[in-house]
PDB file of C-alpha atoms in Angstrom:
ATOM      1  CA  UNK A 148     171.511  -9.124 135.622  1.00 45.00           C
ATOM      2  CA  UNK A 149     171.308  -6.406 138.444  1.00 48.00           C
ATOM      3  CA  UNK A 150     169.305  -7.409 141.417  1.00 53.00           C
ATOM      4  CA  UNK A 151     165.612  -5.476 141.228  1.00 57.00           C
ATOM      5  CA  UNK A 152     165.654  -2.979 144.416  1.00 53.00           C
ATOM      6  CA  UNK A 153     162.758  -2.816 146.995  1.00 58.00           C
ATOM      7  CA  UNK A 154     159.049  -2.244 146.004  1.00 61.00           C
ATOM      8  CA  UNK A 155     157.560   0.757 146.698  1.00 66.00           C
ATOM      9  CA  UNK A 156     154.403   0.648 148.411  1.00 69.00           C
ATOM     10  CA  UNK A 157     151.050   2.978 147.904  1.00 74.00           C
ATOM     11  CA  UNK A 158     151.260   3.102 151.264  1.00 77.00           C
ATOM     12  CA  UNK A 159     154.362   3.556 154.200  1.00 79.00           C
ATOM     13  CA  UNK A 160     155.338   0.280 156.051  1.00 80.00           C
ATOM     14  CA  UNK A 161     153.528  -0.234 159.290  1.00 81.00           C
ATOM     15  CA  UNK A 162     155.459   0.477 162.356  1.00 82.00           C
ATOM     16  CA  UNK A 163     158.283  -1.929 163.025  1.00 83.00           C
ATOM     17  CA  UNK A 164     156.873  -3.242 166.595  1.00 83.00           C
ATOM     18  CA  UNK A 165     153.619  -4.306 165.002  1.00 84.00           C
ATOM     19  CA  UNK A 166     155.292  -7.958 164.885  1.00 87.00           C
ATOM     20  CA  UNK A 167     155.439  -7.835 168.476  1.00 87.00           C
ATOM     21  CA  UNK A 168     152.082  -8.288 168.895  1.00 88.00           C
ATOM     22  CA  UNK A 169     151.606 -12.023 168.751  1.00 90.00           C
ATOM     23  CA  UNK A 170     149.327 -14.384 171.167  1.00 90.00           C
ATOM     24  CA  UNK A 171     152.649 -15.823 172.792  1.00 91.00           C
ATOM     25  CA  UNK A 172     153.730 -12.047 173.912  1.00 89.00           C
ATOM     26  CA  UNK A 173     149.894 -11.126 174.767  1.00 90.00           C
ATOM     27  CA  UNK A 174     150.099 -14.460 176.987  1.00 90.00           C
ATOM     28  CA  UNK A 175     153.172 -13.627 178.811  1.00 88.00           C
ATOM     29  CA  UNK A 176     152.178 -10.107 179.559  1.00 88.00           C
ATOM     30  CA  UNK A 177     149.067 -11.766 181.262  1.00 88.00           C
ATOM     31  CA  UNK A 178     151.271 -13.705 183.393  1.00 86.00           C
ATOM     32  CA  UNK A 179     153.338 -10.868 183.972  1.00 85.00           C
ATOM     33  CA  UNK A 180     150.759  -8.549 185.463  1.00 84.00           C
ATOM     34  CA  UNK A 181     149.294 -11.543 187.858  1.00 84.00           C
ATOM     35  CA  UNK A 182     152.925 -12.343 189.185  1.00 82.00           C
ATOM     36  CA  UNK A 183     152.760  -8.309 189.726  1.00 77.00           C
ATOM     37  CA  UNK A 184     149.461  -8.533 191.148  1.00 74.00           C
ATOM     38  CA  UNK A 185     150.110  -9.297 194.672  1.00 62.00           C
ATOM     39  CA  UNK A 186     152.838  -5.863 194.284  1.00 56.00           C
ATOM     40  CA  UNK A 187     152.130  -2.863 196.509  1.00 46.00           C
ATOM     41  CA  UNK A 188     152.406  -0.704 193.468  1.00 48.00           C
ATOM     42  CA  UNK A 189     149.308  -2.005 191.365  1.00 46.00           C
ATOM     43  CA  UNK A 190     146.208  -0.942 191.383  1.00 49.00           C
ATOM     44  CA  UNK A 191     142.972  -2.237 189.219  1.00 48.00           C
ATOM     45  CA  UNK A 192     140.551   0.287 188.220  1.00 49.00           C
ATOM     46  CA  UNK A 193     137.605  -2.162 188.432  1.00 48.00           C
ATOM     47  CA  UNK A 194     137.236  -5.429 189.335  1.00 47.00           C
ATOM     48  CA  UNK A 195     138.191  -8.058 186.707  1.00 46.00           C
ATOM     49  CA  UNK A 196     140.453  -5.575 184.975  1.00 54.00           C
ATOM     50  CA  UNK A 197     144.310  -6.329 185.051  1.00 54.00           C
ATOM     51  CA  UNK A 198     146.089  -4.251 187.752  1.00 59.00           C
ATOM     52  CA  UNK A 199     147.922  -1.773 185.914  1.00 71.00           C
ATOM     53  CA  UNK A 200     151.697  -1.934 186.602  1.00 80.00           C
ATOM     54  CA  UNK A 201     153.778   0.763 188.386  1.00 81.00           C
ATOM     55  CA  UNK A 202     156.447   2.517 185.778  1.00 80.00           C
ATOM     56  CA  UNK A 203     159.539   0.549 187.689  1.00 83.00           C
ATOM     57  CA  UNK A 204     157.391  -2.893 186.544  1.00 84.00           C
ATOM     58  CA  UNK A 205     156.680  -1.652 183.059  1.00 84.00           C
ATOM     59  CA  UNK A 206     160.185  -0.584 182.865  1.00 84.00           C
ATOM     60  CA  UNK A 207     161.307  -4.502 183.980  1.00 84.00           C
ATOM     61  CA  UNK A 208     159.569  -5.828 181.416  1.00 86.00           C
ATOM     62  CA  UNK A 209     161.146  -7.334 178.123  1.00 87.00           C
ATOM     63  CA  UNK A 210     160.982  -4.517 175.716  1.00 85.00           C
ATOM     64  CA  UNK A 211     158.494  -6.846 173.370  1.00 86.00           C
ATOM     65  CA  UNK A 212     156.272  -6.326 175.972  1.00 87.00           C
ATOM     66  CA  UNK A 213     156.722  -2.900 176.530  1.00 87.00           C
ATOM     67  CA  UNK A 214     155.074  -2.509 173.306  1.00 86.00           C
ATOM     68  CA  UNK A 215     151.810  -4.007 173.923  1.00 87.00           C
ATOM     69  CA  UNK A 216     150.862  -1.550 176.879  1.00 86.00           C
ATOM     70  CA  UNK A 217     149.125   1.499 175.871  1.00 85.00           C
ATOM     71  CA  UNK A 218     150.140   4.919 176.643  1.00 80.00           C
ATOM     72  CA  UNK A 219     147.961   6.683 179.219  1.00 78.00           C
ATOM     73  CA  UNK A 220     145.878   8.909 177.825  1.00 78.00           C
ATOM     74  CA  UNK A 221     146.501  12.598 178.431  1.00 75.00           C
ATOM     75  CA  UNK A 222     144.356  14.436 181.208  1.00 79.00           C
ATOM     76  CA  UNK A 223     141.928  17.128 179.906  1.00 76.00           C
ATOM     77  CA  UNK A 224     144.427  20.222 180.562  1.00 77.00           C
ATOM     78  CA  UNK A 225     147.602  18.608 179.529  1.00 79.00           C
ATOM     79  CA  UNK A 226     148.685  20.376 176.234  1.00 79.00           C
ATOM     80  CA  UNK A 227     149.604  18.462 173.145  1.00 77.00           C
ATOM     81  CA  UNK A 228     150.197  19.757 169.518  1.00 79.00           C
ATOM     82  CA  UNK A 229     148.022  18.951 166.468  1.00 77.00           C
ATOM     83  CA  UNK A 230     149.360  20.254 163.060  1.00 79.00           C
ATOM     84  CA  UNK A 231     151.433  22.571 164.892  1.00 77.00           C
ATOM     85  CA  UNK A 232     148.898  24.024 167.031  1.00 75.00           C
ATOM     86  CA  UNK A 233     148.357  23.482 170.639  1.00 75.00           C
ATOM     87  CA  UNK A 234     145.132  21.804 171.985  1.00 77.00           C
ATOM     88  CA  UNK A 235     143.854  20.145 174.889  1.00 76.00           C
ATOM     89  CA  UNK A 236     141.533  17.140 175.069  1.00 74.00           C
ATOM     90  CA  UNK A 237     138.646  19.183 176.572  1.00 70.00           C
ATOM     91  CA  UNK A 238     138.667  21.271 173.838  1.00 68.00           C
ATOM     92  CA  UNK A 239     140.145  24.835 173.234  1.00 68.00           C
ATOM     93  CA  UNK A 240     138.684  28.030 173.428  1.00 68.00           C
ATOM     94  CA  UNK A 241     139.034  29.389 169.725  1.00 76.00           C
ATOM     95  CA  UNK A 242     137.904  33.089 170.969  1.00 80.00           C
ATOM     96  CA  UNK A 243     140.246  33.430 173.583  1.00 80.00           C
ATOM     97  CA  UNK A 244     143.190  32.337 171.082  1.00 77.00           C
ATOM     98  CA  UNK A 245     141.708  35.230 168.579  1.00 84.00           C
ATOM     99  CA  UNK A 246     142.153  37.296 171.613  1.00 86.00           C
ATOM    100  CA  UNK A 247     145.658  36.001 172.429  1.00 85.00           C
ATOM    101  CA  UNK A 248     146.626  36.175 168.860  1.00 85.00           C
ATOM    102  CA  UNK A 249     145.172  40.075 168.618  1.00 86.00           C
ATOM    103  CA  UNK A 250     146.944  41.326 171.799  1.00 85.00           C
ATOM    104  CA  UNK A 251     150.497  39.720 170.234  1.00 86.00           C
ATOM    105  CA  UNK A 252     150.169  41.167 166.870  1.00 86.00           C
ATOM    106  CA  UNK A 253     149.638  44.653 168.242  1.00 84.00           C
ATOM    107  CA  UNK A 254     152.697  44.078 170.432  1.00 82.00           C
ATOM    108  CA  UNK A 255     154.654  42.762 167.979  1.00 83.00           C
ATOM    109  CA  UNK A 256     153.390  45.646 165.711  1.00 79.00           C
ATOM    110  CA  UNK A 257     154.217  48.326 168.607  1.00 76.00           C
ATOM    111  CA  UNK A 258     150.656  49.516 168.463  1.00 79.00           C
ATOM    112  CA  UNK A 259     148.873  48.606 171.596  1.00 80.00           C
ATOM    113  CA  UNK A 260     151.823  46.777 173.457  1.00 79.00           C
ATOM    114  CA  UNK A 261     149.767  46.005 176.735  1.00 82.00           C
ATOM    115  CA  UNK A 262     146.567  45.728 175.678  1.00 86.00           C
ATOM    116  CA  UNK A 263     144.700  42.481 177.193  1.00 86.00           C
ATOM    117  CA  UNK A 264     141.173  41.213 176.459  1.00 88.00           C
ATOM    118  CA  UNK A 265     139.212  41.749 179.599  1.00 88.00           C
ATOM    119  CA  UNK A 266     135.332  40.770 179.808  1.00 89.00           C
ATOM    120  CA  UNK A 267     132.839  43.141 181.110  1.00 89.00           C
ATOM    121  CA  UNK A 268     130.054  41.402 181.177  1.00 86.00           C
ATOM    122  CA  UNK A 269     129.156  38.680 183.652  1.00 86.00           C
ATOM    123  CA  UNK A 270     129.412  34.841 182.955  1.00 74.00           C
ATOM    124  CA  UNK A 271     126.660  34.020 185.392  1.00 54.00           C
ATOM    125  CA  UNK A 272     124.213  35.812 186.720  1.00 46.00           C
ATOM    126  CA  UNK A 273     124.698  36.424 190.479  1.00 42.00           C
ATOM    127  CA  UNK A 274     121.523  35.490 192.326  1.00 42.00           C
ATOM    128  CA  UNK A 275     119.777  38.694 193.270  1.00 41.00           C
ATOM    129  CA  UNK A 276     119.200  39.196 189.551  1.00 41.00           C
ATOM    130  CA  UNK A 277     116.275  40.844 188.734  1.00 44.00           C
ATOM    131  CA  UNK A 278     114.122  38.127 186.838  1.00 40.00           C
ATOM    132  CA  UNK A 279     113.069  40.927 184.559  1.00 38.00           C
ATOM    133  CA  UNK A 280     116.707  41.621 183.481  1.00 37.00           C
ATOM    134  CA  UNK A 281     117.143  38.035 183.153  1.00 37.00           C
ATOM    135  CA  UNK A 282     113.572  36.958 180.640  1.00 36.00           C
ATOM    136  CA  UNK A 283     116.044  37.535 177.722  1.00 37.00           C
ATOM    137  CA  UNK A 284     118.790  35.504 178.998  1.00 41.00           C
ATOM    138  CA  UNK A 285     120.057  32.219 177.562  1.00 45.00           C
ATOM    139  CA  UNK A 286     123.185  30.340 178.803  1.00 49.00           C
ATOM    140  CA  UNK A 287     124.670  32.621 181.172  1.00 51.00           C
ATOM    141  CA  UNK A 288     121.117  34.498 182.135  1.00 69.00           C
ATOM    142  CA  UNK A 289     122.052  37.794 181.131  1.00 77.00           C
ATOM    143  CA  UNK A 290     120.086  40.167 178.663  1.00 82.00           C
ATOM    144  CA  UNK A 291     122.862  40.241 175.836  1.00 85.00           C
ATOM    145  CA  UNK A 292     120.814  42.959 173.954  1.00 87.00           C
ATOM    146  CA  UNK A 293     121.185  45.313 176.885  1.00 89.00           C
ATOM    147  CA  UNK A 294     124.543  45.135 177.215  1.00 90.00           C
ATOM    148  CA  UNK A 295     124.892  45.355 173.353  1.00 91.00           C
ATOM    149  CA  UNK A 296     123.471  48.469 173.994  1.00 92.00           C
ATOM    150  CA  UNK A 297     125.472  49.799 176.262  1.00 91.00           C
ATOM    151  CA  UNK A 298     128.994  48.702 174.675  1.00 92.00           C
ATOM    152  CA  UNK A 299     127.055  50.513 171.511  1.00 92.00           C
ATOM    153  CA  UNK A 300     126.782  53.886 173.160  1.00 93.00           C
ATOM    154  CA  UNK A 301     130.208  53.281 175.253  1.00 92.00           C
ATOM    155  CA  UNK A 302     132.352  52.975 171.909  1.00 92.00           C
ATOM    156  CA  UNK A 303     129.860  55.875 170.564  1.00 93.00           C
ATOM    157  CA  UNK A 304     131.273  57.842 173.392  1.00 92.00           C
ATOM    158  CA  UNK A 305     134.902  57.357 173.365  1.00 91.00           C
ATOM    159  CA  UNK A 306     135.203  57.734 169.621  1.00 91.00           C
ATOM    160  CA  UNK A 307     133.602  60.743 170.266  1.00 91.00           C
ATOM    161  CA  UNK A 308     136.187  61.717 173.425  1.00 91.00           C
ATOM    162  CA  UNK A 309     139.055  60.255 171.536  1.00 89.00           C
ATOM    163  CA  UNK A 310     138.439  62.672 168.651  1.00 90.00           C
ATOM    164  CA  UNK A 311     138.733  65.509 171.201  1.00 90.00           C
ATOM    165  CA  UNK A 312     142.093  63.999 172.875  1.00 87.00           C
ATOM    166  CA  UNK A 313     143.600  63.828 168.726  1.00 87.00           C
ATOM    167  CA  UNK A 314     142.321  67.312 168.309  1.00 88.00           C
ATOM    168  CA  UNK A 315     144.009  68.529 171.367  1.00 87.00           C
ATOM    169  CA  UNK A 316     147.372  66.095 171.325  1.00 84.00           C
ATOM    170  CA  UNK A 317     147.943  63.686 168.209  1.00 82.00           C
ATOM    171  CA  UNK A 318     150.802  61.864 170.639  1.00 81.00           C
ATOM    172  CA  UNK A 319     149.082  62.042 173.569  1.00 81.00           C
ATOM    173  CA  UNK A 320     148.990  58.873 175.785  1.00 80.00           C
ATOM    174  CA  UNK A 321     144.945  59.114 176.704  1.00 85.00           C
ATOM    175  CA  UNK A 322     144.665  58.213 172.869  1.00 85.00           C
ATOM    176  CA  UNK A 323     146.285  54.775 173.225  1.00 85.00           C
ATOM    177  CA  UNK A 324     144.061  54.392 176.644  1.00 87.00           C
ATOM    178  CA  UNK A 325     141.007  55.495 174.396  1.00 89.00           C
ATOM    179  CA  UNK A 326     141.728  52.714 171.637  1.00 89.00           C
ATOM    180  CA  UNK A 327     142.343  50.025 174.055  1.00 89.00           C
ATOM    181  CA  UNK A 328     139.258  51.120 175.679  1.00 90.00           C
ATOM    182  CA  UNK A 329     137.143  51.331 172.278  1.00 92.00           C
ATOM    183  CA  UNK A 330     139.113  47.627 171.361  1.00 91.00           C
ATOM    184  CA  UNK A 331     137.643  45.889 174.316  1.00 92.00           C
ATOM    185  CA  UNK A 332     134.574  47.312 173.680  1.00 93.00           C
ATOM    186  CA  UNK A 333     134.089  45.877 170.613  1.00 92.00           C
ATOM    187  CA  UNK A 334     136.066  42.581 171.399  1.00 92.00           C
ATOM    188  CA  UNK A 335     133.018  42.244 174.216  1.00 93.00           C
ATOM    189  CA  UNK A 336     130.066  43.100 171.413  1.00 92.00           C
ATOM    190  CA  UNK A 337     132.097  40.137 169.100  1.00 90.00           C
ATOM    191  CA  UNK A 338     132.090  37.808 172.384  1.00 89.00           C
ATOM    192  CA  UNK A 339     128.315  38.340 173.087  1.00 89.00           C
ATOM    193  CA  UNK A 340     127.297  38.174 169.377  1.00 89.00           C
ATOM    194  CA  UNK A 341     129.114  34.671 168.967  1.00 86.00           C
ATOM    195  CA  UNK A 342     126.715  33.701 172.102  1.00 84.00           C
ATOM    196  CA  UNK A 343     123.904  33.918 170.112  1.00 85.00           C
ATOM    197  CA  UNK A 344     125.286  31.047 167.203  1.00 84.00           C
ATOM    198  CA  UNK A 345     123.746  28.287 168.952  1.00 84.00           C
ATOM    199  CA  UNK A 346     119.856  30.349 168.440  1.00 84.00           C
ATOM    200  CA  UNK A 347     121.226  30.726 164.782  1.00 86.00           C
ATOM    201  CA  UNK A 348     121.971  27.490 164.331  1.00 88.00           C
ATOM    202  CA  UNK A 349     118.694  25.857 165.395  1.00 90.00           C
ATOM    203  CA  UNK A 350     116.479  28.764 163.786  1.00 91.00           C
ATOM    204  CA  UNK A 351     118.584  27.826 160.342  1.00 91.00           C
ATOM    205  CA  UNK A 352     118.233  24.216 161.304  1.00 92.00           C
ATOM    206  CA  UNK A 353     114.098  25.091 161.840  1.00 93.00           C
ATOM    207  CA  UNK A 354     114.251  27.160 158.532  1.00 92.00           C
ATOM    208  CA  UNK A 355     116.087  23.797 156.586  1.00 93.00           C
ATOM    209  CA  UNK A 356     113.237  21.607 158.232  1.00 94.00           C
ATOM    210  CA  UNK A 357     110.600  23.576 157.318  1.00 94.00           C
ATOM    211  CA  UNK A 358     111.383  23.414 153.866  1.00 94.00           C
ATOM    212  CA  UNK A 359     111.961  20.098 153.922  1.00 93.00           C
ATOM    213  CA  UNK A 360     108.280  19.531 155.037  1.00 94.00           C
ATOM    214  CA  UNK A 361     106.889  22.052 152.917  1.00 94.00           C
ATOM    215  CA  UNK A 362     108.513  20.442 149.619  1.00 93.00           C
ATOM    216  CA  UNK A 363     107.270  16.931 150.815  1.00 93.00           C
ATOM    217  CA  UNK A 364     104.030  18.261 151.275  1.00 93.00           C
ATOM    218  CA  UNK A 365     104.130  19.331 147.802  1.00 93.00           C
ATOM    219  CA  UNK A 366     105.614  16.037 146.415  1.00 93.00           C
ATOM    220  CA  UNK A 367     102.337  14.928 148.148  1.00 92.00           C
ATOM    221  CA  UNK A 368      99.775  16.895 146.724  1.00 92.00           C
ATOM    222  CA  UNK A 369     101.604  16.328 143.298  1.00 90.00           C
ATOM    223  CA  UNK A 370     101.362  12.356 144.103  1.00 91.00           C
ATOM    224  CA  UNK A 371      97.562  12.481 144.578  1.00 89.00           C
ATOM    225  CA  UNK A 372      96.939  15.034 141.486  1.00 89.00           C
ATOM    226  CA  UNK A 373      98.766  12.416 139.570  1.00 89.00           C
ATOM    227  CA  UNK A 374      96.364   9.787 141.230  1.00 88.00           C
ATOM    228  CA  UNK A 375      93.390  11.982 140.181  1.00 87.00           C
ATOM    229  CA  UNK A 376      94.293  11.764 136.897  1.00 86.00           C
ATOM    230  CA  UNK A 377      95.553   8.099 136.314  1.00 86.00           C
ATOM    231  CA  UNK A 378      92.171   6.771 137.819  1.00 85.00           C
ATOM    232  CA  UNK A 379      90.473   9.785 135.872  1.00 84.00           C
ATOM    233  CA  UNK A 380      92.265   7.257 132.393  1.00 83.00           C
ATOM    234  CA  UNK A 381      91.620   4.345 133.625  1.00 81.00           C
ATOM    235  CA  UNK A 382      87.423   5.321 134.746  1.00 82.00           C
ATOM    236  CA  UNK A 383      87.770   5.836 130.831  1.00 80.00           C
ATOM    237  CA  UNK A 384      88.758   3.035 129.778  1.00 77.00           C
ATOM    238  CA  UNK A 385      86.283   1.282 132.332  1.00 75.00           C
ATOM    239  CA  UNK A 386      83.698   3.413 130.657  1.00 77.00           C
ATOM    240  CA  UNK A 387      84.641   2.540 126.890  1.00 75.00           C
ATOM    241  CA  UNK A 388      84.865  -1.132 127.632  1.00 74.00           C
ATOM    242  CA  UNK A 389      81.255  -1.125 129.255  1.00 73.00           C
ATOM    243  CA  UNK A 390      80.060   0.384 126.035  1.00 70.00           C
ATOM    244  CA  UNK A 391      81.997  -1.807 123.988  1.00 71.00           C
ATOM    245  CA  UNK A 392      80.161  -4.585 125.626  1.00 73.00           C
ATOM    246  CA  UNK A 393      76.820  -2.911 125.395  1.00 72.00           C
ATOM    247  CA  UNK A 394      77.242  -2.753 121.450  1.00 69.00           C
ATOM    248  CA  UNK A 395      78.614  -6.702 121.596  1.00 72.00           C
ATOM    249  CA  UNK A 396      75.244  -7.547 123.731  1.00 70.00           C
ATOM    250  CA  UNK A 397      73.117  -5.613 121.220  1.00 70.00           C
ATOM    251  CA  UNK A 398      74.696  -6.890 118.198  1.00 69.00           C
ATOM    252  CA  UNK A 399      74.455 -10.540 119.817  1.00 74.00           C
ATOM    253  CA  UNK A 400      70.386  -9.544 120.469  1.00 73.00           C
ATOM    254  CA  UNK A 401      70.007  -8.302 117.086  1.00 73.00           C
ATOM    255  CA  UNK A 402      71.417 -11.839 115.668  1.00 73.00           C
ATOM    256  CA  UNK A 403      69.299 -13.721 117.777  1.00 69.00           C
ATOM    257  CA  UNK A 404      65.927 -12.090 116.855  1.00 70.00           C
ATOM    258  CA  UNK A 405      67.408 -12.351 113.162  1.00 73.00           C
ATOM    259  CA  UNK A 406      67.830 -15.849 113.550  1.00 73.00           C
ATOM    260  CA  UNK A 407      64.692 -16.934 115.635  1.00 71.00           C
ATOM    261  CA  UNK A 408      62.572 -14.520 112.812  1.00 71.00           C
ATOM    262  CA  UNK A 409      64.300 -16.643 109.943  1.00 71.00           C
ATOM    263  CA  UNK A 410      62.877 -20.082 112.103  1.00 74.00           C
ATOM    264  CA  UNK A 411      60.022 -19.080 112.318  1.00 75.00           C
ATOM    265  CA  UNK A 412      59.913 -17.976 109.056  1.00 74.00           C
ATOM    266  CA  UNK A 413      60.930 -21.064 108.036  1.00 73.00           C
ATOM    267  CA  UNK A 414      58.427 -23.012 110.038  1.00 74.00           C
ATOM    268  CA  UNK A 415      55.493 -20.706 108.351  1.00 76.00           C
ATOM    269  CA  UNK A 416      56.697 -22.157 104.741  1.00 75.00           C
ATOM    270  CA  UNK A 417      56.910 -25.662 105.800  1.00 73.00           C
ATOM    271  CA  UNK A 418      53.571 -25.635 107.176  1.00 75.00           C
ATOM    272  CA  UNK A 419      52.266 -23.584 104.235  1.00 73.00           C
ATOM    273  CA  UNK A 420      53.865 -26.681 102.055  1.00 75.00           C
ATOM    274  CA  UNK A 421      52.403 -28.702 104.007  1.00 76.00           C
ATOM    275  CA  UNK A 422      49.013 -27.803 103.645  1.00 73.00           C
ATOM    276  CA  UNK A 423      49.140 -27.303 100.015  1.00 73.00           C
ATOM    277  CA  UNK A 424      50.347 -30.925 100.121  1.00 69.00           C
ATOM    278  CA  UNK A 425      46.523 -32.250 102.206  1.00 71.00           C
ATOM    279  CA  UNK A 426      45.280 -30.089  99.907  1.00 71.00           C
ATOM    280  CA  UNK A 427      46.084 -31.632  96.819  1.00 71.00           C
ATOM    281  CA  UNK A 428      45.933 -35.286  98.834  1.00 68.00           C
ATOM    282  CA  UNK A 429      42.751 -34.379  99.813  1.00 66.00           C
ATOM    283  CA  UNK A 430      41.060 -34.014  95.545  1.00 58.00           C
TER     284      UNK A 430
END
């Protein structure tokens, strides 16, 4: 009989150096880093933490041990991939990638070789900013709609001039300086619309809410109609037992007077008998 091969697993084997992790190895690294501690290479972040070891000391160590020390974490503008794309740990800057990405496609595509993303409006407001300028501001304290505005009537402008430069000379070079032009322009208007996601957001988050409270509210009302009306049943039955009750207490009256006119009744013909009976004692 052949021998059966491996099992195959759902899921992949864990990591070979997983069995290094035992209490024995934890307990020698212990030791380890308090025989380093009196070193001139380790430092302790706080006190009460283990002193972490210099690389020469990590690099002494027994390779089980090597194992259970952590990698350093990377700083916030090393570079690391993630599904094949570069990121940091603060965070990247998805429209300056866009831009990136842009500018090398053109080049690649020999359209705009040289063309660069370059921001023309200010990040901050310097501080002799008119506070009138400034009411509209958010984040950066700037009046986005003006300067919407202005890159409106800018690209208005140089579509306009770079109509006359195409009229004049199809290959001239003042039409590539016109595009590039019109291209930041608009790359600017795309920059300062994005700003104003965060106010879209919460207004759409304020919209969601509001509905939510309007369709409670109506839940509500609908809970109390339904309360109207149950109690609305149930003062009928109330009501039908009462006057079931009345009729019960009149039919029990009636059958009393019945019975107390049929004893007295009675008593009339027994005393009637009666005196018929001295009567006829009496001759």
């Amino acid at each position: 009989m052949a021998e059966d091969g491996p099992l195959l697993n759902f899921f992949p084997d864990p990591p070979p150096f997983f069995k290094h992790f035992t209490a024995e190895n934890l307990a020698r690294l212990k030791e380890a880093e308090n025989a380093a501690s009196n070193g001139a290479n380790t430092t302790a972040d706080e006190p009460g933490t283990p002193p972490k070891l210099s690389p020469e000391q990590i690099l002494a160590l027994p390779t089980e041990l090597r194992y259970l020390i952590p990698p350093a974490p990377p700083s916030d503008d090393a570079s690391f991939h993630v599904f094949g794309e570069s990121t940091k740990s603060s965070g990247t800057n998805n429209f300056t990638q866009t831009m990136e990405f842009i500018s090398k496609t053109l080049g690649a595509q020999f359209i705009l070789s040289d063309w660069e993303y370059k921001q023309l409006y200010p990040s901050v407001a310097s501080p002799a900013a008119d506070t009138a300028t400034t009411a509209h501001s958010t984040d950066a304290n700037i009046d986005r709609q003006q300067y919407l505005n202005r890159f409106n009537r800018s690209i208005l402008l140089e579509y306009i001039s770079l109509l006359g430069v195409l009229t004049l000379d199809p290959k001239s070079d003042h039409k590539d300086r016109k595009l590039k032009h019109i291209l930041t322009l608009v790359c600017n208007m795309h920059a300062l619309i994005n700003e104003y996601r965060p106010h879209q957001a919460r207004e759409t988050l304020i919209g969601i809410m509001e509905e939510q409270v309007r369709r409670k509210k109506a839940e509500i009302e609908g809970i109390k109609a339904m309360e109207g009306k149950v109690r609305g049943v149930f003062d009928g039955f109330g009501r039908a037992a009462d006057d079931e009750r009345e009729v019960e207490n009149e039919d029990i009256i009636k059958d009393v007077v019945q019975r107390n006119d049929g004893e007295k009744k009675r008593k009339e013909a027994q005393r009637e008998m009666w005196d018929a009976v001295d009567n006829i004692l009496a001759h």
